[in-house]
mmCIF file of C-alpha atoms in Angstrom:
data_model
loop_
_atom_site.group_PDB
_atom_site.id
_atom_site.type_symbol
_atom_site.label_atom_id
_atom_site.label_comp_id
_atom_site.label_asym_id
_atom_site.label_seq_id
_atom_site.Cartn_x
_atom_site.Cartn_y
_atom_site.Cartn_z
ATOM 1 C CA UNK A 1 -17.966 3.268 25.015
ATOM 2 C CA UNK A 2 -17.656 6.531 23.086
ATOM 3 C CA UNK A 3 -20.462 7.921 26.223
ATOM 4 C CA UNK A 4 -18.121 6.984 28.556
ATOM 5 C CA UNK A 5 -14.994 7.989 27.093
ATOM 6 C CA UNK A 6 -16.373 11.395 26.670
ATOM 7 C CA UNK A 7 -17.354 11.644 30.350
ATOM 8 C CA UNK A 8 -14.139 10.830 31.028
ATOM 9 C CA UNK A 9 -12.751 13.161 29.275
ATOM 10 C CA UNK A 10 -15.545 16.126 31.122
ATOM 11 C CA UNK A 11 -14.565 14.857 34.781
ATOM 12 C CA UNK A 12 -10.514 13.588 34.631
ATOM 13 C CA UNK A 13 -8.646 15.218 32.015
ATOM 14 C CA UNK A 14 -6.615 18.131 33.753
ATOM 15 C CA UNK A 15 -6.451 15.283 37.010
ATOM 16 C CA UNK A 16 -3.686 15.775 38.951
ATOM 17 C CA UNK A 17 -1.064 17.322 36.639
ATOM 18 C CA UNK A 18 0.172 21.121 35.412
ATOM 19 C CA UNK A 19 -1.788 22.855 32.227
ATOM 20 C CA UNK A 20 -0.983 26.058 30.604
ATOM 21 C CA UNK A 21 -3.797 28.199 30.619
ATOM 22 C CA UNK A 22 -4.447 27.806 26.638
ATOM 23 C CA UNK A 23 -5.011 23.797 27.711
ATOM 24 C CA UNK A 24 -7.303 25.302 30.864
ATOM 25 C CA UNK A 25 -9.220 27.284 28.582
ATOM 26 C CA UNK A 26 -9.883 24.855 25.885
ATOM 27 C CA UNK A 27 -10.584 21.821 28.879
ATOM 28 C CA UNK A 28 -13.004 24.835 30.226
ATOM 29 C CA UNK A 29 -14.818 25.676 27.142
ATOM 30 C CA UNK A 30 -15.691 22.189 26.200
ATOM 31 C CA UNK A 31 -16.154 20.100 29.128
ATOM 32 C CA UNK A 32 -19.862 20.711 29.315
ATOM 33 C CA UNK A 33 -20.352 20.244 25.712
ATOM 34 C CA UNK A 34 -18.942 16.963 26.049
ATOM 35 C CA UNK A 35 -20.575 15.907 28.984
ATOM 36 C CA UNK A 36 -23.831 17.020 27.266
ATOM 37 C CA UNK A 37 -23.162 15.187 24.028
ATOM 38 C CA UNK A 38 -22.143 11.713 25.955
ATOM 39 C CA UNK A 39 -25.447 12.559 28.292
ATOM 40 C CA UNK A 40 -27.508 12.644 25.036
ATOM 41 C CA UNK A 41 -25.848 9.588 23.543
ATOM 42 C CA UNK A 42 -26.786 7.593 26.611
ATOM 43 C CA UNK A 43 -30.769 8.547 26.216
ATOM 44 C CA UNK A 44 -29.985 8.520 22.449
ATOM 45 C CA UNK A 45 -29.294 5.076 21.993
ATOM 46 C CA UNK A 46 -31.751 3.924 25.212
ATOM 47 C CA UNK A 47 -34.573 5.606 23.236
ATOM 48 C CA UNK A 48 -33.945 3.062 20.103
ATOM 49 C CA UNK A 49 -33.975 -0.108 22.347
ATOM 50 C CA UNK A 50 -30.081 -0.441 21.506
ATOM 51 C CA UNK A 51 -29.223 0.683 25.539
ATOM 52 C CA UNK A 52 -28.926 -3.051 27.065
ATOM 53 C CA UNK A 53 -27.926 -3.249 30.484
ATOM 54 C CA UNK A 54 -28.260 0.593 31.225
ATOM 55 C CA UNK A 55 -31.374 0.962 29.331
ATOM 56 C CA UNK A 56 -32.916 -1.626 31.967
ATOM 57 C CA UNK A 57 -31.441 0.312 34.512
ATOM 58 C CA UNK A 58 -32.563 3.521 33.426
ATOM 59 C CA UNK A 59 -36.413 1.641 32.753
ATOM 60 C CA UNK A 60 -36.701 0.293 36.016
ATOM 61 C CA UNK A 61 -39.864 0.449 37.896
ATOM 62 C CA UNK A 62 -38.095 1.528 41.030
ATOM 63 C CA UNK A 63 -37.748 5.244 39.673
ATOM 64 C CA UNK A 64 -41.164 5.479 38.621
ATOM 65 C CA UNK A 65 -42.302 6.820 42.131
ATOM 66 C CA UNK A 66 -39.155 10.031 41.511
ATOM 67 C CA UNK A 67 -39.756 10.752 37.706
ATOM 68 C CA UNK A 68 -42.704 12.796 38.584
ATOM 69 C CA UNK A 69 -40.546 14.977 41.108
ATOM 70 C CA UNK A 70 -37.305 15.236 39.682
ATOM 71 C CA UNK A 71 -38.250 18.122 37.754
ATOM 72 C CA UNK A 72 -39.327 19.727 40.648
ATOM 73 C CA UNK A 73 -36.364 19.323 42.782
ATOM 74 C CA UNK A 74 -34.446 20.188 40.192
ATOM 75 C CA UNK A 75 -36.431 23.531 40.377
ATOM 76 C CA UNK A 76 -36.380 24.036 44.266
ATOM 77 C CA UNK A 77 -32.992 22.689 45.033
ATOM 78 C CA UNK A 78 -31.075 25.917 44.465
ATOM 79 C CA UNK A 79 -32.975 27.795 46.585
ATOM 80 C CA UNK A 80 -33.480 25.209 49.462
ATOM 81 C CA UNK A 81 -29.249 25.092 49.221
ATOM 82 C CA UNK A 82 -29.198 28.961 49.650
ATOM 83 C CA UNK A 83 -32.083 28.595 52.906
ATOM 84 C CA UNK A 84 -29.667 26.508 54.332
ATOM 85 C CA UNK A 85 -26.418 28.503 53.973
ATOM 86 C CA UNK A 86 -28.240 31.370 55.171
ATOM 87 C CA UNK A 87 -29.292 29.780 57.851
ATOM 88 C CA UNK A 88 -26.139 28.610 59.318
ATOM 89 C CA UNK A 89 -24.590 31.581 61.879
ATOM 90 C CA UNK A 90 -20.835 30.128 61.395
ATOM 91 C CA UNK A 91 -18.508 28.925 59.342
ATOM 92 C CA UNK A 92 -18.093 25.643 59.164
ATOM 93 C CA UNK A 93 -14.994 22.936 58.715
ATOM 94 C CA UNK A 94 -15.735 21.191 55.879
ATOM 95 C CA UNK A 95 -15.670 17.676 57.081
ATOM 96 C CA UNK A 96 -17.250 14.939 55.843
ATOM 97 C CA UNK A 97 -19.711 14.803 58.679
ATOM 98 C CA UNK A 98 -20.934 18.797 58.007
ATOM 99 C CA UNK A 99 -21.243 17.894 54.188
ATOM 100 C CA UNK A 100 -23.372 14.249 55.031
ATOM 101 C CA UNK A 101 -25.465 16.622 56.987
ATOM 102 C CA UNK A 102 -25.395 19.801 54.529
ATOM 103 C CA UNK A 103 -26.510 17.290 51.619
ATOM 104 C CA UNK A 104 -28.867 14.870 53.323
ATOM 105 C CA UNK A 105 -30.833 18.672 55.188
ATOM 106 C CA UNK A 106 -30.793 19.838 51.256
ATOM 107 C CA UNK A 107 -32.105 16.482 49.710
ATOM 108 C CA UNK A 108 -34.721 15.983 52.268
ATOM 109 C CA UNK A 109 -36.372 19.898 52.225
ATOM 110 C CA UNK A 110 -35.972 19.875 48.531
ATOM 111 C CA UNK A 111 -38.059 16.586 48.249
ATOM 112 C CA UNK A 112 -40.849 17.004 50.786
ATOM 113 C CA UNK A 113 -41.049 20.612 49.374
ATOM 114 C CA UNK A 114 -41.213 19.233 45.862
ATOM 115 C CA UNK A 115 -43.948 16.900 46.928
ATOM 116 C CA UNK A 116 -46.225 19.438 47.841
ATOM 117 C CA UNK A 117 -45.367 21.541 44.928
ATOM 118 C CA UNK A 118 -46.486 18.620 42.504
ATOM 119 C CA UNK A 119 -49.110 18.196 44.798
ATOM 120 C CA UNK A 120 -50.341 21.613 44.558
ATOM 121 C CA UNK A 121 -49.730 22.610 40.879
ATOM 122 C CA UNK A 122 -48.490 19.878 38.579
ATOM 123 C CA UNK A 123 -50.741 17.437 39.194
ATOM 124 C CA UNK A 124 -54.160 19.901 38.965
ATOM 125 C CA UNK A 125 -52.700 21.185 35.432
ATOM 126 C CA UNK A 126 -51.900 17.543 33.947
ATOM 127 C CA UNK A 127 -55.708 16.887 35.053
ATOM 128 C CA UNK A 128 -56.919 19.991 33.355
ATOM 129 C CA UNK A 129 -55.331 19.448 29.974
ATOM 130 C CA UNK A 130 -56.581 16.284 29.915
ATOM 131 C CA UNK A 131 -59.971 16.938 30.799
ATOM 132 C CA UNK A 132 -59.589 19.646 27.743
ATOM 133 C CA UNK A 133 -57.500 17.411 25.335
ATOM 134 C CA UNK A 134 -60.641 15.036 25.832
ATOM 135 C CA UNK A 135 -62.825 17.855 25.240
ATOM 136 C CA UNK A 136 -61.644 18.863 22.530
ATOM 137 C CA UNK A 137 -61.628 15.560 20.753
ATOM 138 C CA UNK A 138 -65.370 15.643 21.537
ATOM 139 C CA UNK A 139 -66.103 18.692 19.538
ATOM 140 C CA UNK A 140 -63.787 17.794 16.502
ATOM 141 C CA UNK A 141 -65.593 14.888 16.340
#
């Protein structure tokens, strides 16, 4: 509950109504705190078996096949958004249909090109430090 409240709080506080700029400043300054401390809260009280229904969400197998990408994305999907906004000659309306297409061109790119990153460097370095952890374990012994 407090998770929740605190998100909240990060998204819908200044919703729709008149602040000073001392209320702007202070909603500024600590919105991302808050949304970090609720984020860590969540995987807080998931990590001690106490998360219930999200905790099974967040465990299911279903996102097993993505967990070894998101990092990934998370790397390339910055640059993949500035490709495509580069790429584009005109300015566009922004209608629903232009940002459908803007985020399903971004999410695709950044996924295949994530794929071959892993594919090319993360999973050749997770081999080699585990052919060396198991080496090393060897030689101690």
């Amino acid at each position: 509950m407090v998770a929740a409240f605190l998100m909240y709080i990060s998204f819908f506080a200044l919703y729709k109504r008149e602040e000073s700029l001392i209320e702007t400043a202070l909603y500024n300054g600590s919105k991302d705190f808050l949304f970090s401390c609720s984020m860590a809260w969540i995987l807080f009280v998931c990590l001690v078996g106490e998360g219930g229904f999200m905790n099974r969400i967040l465990s299911c197998k279903l996102f097993l096949p993505l967990s070894r990408l998101s990092y990934c994305v998370y790397l390339i999907h910055v640059s993949v958004a500035h490709r495509y906004h580069h790429m584009v000659e005109e300015i566009s309306d922004f209608s629903t249909l232009s940002l459908m297409q803007m985020f399903f061109h971004v999410f695709l790119w950044s996924y295949l090109i994530s794929f071959g990153a892993t594919l090319l460097f993360e999973i050749p370095v997770v081999k080699l430090i585990n052919q060396l952890t198991k080496l090393g374990k060897k030689i101690s012994v």
